[in-house]
XYZ file of C-alpha atoms in Angstrom:
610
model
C -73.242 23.697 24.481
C -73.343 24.239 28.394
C -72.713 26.329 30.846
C -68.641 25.259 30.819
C -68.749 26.804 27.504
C -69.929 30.158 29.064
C -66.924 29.676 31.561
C -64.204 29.338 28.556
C -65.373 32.280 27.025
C -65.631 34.517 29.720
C -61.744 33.032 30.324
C -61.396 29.997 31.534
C -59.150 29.658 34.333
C -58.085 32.668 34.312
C -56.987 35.908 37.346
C -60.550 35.580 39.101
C -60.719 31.986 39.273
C -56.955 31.686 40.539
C -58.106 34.472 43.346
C -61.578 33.056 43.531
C -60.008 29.292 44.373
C -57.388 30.715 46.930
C -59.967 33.145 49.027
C -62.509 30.552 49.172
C -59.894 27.466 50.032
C -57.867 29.489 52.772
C -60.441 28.502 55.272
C -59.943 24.760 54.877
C -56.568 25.338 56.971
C -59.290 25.665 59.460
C -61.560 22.946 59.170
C -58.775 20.430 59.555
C -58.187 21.829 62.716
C -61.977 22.150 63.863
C -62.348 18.068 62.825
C -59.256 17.306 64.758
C -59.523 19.716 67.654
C -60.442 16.936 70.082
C -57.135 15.777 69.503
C -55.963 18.458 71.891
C -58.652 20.571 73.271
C -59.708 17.045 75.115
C -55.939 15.405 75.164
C -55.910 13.533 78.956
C -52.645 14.763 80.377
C -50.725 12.148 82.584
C -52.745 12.149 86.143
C -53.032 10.396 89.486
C -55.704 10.312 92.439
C -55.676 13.882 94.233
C -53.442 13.041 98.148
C -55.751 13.728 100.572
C -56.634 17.242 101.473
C -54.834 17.385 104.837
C -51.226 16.041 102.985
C -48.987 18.145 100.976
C -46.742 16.580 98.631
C -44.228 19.288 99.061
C -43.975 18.944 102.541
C -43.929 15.213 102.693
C -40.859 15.358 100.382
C -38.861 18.010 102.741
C -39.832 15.984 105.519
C -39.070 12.648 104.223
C -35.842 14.032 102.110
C -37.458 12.066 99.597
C -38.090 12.803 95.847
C -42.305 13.561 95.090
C -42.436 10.404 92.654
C -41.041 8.053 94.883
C -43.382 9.587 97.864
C -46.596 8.791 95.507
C -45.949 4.773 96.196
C -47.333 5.507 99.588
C -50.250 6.589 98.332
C -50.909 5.444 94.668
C -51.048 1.779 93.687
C -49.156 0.417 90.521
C -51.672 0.040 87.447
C -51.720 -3.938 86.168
C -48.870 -3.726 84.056
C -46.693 -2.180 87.104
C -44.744 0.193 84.982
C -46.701 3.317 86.539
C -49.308 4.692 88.823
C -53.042 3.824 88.541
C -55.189 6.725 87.117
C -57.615 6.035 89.004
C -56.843 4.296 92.632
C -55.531 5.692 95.632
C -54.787 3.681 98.849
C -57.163 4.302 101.903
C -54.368 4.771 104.237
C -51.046 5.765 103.560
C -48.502 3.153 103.617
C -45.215 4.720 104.519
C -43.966 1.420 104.915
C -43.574 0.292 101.130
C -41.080 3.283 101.111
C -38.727 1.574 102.406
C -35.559 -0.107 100.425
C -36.722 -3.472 98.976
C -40.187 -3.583 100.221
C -41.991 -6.911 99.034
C -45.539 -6.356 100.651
C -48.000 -8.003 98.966
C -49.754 -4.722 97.774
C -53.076 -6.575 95.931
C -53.872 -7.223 99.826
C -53.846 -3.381 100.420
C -57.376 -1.509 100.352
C -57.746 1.417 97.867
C -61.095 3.212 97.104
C -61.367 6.015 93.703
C -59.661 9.593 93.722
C -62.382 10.893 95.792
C -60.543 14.061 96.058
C -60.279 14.592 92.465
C -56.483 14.248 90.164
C -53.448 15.757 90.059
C -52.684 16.618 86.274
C -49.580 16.551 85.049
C -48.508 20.343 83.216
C -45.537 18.788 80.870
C -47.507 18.000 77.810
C -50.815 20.044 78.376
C -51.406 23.212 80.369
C -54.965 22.571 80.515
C -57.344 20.950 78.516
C -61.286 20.262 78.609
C -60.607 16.680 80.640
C -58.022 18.330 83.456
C -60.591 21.226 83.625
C -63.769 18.571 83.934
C -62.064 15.476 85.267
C -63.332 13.803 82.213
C -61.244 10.807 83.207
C -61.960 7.356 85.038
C -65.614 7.175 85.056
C -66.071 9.892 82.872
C -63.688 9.352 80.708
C -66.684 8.576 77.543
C -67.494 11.790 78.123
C -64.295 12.713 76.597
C -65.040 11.053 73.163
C -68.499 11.889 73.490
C -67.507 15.640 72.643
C -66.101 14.426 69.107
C -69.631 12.846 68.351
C -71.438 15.271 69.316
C -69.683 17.841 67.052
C -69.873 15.573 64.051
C -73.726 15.352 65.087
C -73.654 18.731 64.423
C -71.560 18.605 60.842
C -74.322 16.295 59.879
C -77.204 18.374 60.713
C -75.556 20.845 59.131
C -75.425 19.424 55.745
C -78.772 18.594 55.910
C -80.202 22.115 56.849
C -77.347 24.281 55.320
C -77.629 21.836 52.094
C -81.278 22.753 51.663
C -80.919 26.565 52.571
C -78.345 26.767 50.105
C -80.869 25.781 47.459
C -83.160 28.088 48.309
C -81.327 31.204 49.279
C -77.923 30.567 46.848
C -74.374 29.237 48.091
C -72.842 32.686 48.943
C -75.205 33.804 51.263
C -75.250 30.803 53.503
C -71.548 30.604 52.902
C -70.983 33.976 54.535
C -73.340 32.955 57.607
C -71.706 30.001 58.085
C -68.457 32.065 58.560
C -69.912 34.409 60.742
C -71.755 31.647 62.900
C -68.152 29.289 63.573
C -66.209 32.539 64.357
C -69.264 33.380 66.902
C -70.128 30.494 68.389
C -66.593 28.920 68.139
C -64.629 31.812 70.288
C -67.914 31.152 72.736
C -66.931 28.030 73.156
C -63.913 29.071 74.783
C -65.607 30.787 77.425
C -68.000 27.736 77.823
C -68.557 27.444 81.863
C -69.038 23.315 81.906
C -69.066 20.672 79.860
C -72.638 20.430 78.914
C -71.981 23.946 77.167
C -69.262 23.442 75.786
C -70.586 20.346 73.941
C -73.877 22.433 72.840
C -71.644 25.269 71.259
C -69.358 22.406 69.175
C -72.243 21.205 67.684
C -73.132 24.715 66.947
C -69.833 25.063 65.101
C -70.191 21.504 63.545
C -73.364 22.779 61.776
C -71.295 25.970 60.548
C -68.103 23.519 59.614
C -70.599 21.718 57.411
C -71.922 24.913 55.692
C -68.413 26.097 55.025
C -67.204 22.636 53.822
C -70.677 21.941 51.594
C -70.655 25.666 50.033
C -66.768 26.279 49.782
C -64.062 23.927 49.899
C -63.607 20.048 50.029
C -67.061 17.924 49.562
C -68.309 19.626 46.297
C -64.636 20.198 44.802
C -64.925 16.374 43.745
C -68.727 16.456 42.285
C -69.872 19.555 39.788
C -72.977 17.761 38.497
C -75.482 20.397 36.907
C -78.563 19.516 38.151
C -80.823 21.139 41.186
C -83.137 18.710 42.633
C -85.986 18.866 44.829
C -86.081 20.519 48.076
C -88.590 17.756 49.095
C -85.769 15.302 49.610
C -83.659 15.916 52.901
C -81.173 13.574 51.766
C -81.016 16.003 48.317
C -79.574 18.709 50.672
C -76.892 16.970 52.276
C -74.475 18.280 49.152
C -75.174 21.142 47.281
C -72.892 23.245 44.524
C -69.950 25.056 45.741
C -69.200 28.674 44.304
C -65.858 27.719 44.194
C -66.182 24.681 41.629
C -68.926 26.252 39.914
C -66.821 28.818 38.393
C -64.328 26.518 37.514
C -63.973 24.835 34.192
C -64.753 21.431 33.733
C -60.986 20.383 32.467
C -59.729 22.126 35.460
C -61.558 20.734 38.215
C -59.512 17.363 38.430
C -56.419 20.094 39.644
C -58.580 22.382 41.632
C -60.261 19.579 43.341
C -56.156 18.425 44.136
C -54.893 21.807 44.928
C -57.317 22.794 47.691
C -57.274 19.123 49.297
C -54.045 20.425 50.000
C -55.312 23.250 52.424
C -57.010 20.264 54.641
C -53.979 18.393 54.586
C -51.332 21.400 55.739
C -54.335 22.790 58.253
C -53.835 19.335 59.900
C -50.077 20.092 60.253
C -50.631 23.857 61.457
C -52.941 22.537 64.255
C -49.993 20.236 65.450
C -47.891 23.810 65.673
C -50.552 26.582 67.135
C -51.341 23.597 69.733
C -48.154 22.967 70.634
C -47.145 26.992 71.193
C -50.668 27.252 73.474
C -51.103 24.178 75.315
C -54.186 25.575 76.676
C -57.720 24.687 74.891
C -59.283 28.486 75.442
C -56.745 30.068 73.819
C -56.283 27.405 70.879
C -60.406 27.381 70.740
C -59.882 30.947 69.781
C -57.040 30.684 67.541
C -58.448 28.227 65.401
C -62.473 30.192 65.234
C -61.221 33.811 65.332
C -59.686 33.674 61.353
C -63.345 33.330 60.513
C -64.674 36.587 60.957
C -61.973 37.700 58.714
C -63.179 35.321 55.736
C -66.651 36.669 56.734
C -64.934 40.028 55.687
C -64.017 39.087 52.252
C -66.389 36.801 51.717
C -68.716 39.380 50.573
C -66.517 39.639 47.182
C -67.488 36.451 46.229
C -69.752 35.878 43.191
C -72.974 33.929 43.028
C -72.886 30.557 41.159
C -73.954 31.555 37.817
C -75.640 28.602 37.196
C -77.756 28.520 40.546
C -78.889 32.205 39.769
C -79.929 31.032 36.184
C -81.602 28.076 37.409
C -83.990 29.887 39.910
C -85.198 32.263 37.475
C -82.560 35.126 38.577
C -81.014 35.324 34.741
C -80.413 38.964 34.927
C -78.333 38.694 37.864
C -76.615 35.449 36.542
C -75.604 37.936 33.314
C -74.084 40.340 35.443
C -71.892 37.917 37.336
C -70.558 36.836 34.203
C -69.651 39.701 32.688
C -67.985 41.037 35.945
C -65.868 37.785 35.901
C -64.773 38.368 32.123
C -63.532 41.664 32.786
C -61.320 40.731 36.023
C -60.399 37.794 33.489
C -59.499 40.540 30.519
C -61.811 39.498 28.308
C -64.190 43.039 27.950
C -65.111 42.207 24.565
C -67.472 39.334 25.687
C -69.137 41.154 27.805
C -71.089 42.852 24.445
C -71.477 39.106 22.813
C -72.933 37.857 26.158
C -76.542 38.485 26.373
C -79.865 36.614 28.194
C -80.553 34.668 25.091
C -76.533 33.806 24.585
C -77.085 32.944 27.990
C -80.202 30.490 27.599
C -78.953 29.123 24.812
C -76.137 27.591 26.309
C -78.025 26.377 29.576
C -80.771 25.295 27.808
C -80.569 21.381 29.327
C -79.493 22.243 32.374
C -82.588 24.267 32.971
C -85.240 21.465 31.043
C -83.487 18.961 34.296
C -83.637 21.273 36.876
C -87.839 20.874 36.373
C -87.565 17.400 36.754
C -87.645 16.241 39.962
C -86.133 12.720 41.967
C -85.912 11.976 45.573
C -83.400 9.577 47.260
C -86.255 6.586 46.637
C -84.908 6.780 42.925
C -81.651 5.531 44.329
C -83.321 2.109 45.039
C -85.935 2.098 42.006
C -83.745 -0.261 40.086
C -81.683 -3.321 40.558
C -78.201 -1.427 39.449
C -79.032 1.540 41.152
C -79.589 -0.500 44.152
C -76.521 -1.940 44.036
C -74.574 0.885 43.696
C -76.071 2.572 46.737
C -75.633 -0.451 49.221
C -72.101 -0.435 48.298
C -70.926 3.112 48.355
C -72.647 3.133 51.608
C -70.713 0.229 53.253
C -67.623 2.120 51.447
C -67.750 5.564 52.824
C -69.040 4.640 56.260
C -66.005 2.548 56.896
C -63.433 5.031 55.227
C -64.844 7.524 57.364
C -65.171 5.058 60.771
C -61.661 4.266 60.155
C -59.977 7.428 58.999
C -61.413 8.894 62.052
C -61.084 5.990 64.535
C -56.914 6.495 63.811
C -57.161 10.249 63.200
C -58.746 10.881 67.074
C -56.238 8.604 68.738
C -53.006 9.596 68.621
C -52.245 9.067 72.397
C -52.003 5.631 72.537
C -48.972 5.507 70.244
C -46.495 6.822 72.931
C -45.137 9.418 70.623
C -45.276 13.027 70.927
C -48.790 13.837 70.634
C -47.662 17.170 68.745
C -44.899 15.096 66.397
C -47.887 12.246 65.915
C -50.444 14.891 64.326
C -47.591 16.422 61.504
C -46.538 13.164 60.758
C -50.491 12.064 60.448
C -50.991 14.948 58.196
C -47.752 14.840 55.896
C -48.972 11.177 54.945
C -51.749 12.095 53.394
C -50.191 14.283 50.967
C -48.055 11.079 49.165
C -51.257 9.382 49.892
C -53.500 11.755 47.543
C -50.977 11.295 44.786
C -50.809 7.661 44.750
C -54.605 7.382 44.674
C -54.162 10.008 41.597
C -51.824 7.569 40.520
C -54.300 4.390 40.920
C -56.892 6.118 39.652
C -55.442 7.141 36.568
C -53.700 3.367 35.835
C -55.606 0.897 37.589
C -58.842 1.818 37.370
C -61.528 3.372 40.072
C -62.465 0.038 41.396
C -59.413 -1.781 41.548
C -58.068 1.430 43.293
C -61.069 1.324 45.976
C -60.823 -2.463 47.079
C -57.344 -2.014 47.551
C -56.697 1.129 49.793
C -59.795 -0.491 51.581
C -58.243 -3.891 52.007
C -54.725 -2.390 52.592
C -55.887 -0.242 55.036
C -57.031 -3.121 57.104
C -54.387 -5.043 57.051
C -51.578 -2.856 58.063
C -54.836 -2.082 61.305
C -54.676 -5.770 61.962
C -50.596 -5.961 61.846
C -50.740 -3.097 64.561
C -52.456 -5.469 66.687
C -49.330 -7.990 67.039
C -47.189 -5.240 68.050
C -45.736 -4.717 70.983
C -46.668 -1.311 72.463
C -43.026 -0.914 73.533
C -42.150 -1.156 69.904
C -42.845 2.462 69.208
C -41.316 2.951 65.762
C -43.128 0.225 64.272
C -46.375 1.285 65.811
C -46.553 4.864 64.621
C -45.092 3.635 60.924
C -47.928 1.211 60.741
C -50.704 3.544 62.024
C -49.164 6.126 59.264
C -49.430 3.448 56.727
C -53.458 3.032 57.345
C -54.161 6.775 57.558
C -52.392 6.862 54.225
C -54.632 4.639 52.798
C -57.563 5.538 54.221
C -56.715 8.618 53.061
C -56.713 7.828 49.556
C -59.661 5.984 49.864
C -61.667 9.129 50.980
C -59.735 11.161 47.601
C -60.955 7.325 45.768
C -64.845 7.492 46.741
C -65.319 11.243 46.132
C -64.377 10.638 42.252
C -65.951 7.297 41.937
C -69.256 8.154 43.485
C -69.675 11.288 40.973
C -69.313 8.886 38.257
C -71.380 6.061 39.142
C -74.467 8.116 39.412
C -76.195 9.604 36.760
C -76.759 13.377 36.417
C -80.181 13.666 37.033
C -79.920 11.974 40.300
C -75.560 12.685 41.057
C -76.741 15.110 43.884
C -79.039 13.219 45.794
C -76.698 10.109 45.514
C -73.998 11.775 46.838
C -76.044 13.644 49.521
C -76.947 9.970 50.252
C -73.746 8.317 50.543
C -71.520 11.123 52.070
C -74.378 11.228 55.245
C -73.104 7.399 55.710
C -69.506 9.081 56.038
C -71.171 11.844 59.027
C -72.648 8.686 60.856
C -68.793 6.970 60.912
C -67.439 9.749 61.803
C -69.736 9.964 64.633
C -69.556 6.493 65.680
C -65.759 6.042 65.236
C -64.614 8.076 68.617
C -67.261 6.388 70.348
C -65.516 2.944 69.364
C -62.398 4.097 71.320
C -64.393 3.293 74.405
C -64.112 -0.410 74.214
C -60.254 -0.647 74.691
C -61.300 -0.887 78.292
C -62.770 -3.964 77.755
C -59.958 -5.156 75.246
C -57.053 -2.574 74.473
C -56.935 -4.666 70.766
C -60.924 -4.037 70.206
C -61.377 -0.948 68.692
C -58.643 -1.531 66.021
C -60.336 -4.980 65.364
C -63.398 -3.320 64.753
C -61.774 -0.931 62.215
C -60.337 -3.291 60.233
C -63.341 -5.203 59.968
C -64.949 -2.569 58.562
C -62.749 -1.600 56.267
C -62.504 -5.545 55.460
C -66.146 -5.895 54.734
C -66.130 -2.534 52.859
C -63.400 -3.941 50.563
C -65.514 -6.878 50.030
C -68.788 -4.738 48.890
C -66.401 -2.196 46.572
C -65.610 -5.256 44.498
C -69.277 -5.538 43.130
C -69.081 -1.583 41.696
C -68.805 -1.420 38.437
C -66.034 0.173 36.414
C -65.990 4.271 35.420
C -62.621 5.206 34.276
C -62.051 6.462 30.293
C -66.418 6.017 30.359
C -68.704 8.388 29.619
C -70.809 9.681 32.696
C -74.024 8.256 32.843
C -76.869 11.130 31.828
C -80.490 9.389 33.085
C -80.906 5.852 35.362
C -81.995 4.196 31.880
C -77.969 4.749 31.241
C -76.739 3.255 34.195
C -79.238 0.417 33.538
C -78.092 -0.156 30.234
C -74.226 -0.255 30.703
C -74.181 -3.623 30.773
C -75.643 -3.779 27.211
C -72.560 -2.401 26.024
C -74.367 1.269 25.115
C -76.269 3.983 27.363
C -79.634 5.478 25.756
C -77.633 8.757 25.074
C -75.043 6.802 23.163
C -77.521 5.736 21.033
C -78.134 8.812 19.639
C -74.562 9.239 18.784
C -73.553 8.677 15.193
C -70.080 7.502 15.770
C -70.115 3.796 16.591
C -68.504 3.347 19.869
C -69.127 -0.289 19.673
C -65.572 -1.947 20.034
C -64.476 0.763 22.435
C -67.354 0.198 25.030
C -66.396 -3.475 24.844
C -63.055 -2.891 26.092
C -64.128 -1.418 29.235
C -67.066 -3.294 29.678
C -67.961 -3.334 33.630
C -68.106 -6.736 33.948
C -64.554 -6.797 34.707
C -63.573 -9.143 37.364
C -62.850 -7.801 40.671
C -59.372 -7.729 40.605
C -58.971 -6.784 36.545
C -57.075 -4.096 35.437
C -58.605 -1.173 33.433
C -56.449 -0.083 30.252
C -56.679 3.426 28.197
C -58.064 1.515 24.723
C -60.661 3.300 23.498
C -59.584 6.853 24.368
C -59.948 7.965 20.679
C -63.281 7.497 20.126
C -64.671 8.982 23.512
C -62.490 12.303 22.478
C -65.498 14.557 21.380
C -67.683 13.170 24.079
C -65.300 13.621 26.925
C -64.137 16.945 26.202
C -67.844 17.855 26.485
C -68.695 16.134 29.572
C -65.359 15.806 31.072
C -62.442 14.284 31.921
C -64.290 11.218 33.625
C -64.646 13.909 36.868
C -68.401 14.740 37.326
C -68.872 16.819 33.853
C -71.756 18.389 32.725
């Protein structure tokens, strides 16, 4: 008996959680936008050295009878490949005389010095934007990338100080602040007067993405483990319990945890729309932060995690959610049966392991555990470094910006169902290695293609966000059951702060194509190559029981967990045919379903039970 049972007989899945899941998932439209934002707040419009201040173009073309493009030869060298204009060079003097018909001056001889007079920015693609305002371009242009990091900075400090306030003060309340703080400081950020404010208000709203994300929607939609662990631990605090999976039963989750993916995915495609309509990065600053003050409106409907109430002594409070749930759920006649004790009764482990207390040290204490951690570390820092290295470039395919982001965000919906679809039939490990490995190849391939080849290109670079993609939907399941419950949240507090630090490192990699244009995407595949490579050594979860105490994941191996033990069904042959010592590349099959029934349907469909 657990808390799940509480949720079937207050109703299950029933009117409140549908409403619940869709209030508190509406705002994940908005965080795909906030991630990608750089996209177009900072997109670098087409630009050229500034004439000098005593020319006018305008006048130079009326007195010349000229057209304004071909009057820029006089004063803008070629770039190397001599398709276009340099960004970034101007000529000293003008020289009228490589307007005439079939010049063939050696221009290389020709002295040039940097747009000293600032850019012109071309208006076609972006009215303005954070680079055209700033000049973040040239020189400056890491300053440009340096935005993106510093706002995942901020998601990172968020989920460690939002994590840890959530613990102590419940999810809804820091949910609502959260709200409140990204519509604040987000629409400030509009009116930010230079760059270094700007970049000090996105971390702001990083922080506030992160206690939005953590509390409501996508991290903790994957993981519902039961346990509360100490506040001592930072690295505790980077993931705590949502409210919205914490009212949702435990053979429900798996769809939940699908269904409000969803929101991220279309949110990505939205952006691509609102962006293209305002071309300006005030107004889309605004349009994408203002929505929040309305979910700070209704957020105040929400309901406190029952469980988080009950396991900081607030019982009486805990009853009262419950019983307001069963009766928007049509089920009044519980709310008589349901009493403290009833109550107790059914949470009685989960409140014996919230006194016990581990830190992120336990995740190293034995040789398995160890294991585990240095893996799913090397796996989500590279699915984050390289789902974010191709998410925050979509210039450099020479398609429509705009077109490049919906396309980017309608692949990863057939991307979550295929990894459903690995998942399910090939097994959690087999399923990792390759979306990893995949993912790196079809980087690589992009290499070798010509950059006039467009279609090619931006079919390939779908291709690896796809599977990159369903890596990240791959890593959230498979990291909730490779820990145990006594130490899931601290594990995956652990391993999804690797994922903040590639995130933050990934735009900052874009900086090297001017060393080597093939660089960057060289260093993304290797990452995902090497990540591939560690993933192999994980062991196997799917059709297993989740793993209760370390002693069980120590013990898999042996063919039974200590809490098996106690069992008195003999589950002998059917732990044999799953055994983890599966090869690498081995296939997982559904034998042994039977016997794991009664188990299963108490902890779980193999998705972070209780």
């Amino acid at each position: 008996m657990g808390f799940t049972d509480l949720l079937e007989e207050v109703g299950g899945f029933g009117r409140y959680q549908w409403l619940h899941v869709t209030l508190i998932s509406l705002p994940g439209l908005m965080m795909a936008s906030q991630n990608l934002l750089n996209n177009f707040v900072s997109g670098i419009p087409v630009h050229h050295c500034r004439l000098p201040g005593n020319l006018s173009l305008l006048n130079l073309s009326i007195t010349y009878q000229m057209d304004e493009q071909q009057l820029l030869k006089a004063f803008i060298p070629p770039d190397s490949s001599g398709n276009r204009l340099d960004r970034c060079q101007r000529y000293v003097e003008p020289q009228w005389h490589l307007l005439a018909p079939n010049s063939s001056d050696n221009i290389s001889k020709l002295q040039t010095e940097g747009c000293v007079d600032g850019w012109t920015f071309d208006q076609s693609e972006f009215f303005a934007t954070t680079v055209s305002e700033w000049g973040l371009v040239c020189s400056l242009r890491p300053l440009k990338q340096m935005i993106q990091t510093i706002y995942m900075g901020g998601v990172l400090t968020g989920a460690i100080i939002y994590g840890g306030l959530s613990d102590r003060f419940g999810r809804k309340s820091v949910l609502i602040w959260s709200y409140l703080q990204l519509g604040v400081l987000g629409c400030s950020s509009a009116l930010s007067p230079s760059y270094s404010a700007y970049c000090v208000f996105r971390f702001l709203s990083g922080m506030a993405v992160s206690g939005i994300i953590l509390n409501g929607v996508s991290l903790s939609t994957f993981n519902s483990p039961v346990q509360l662990f100490s506040r001592s631990s930072c690295l505790v605090q980077c993931l705590c319990l949502s409210p919205e999976v914490e009212w949702i039963p435990t053979k429900s989750r798996t769809l939940v945890g699908t269904l409000t993916s969803f929101f991220f995915t279309f949110g990505q495609m939205l952006l691509a729309g609102v962006a293209y309509w305002l071309r300006d990065w005030r107004k889309l600053q605004v349009f994408v932060c203002a929505p929040h003050f309305l979910f700070f409106t209704y957020s105040w409907w929400y309901s406190e995690s029952a469980r988080w109430l009950v396991l900081n002594r607030q019982s009486e409070d805990a009853l009262k959610s419950l019983h307001r749930v069963a009766r928007i759920n049509g089920r009044p006649e519980v709310v008589d049966k349901l009493t403290l004790e009833v109550l107790h009764s059914h949470m009685g482990k989960e409140i014996e392991s919230s006194r016990s207390s581990f830190t992120a040290f336990d995740l190293l204490r034995t040789r398995r555990m160890r294991r585990i951690s240095a893996c799913l570390i090397a796996v989500w820092f590279s699915t984050s470094f390289a789902y974010y290295g191709l998410a925050m470039d979509l210039q450099k395919f020479g398609v429509n910006i705009y077109l490049m982001q919906i396309i980017f965000g309608a692949v990863d919906i057939p991307a979550k169902f295929l990894a459903l679809g690995m998942l399910s039939y090939l097994g959690r490990r087999v399923s990792q290695v390759s979306c990893l490995f995949l993912s790196a190849v079809i980087i690589f391939a992009n290499i070798f293609v010509p950059s006039d080849v467009q279609t090619l290109r931006t079919t390939l670079a779908c291709l690896g966000k796809a599977f990159t993609s369903a890596s990240f939907t791959t890593v959230y399941l498979y990291t909730g059951e490779l820990y145990p419950t006594v130490i899931r949240q601290t594990g995956m507090g652990f391993v999804s702060t690797m994922a903040r630090v590639g995130s933050m490192a990934a735009p900052a990699v874009l900086i090297l194509d001017e060393v080597l244009p093939a660089l960057p995407s060289m260093v993304y595949g290797g990452a995902a190559v090497l990540a591939s490579g560690f993933a192999c050594f994980l062991p196997e979860t799917l059709n297993r029981p989740l793993p209760d105490t370390i002693e069980d994941v120590e013990e898999r191996r042996s063919g039974r967990s200590s809490s098996q033990m106690k069992e008195t069904v003999s589950l002998k042959e059917d732990v044999n045919s799953s055994d983890d010592v599966m090869p690498c590349g081995g296939v997982v099959t559904k034998k042994g379903n039977v016997a794991f029934k009664d188990r299963k349907d108490r902890e779980g469909s193999g998705l972070n039970a209780l």
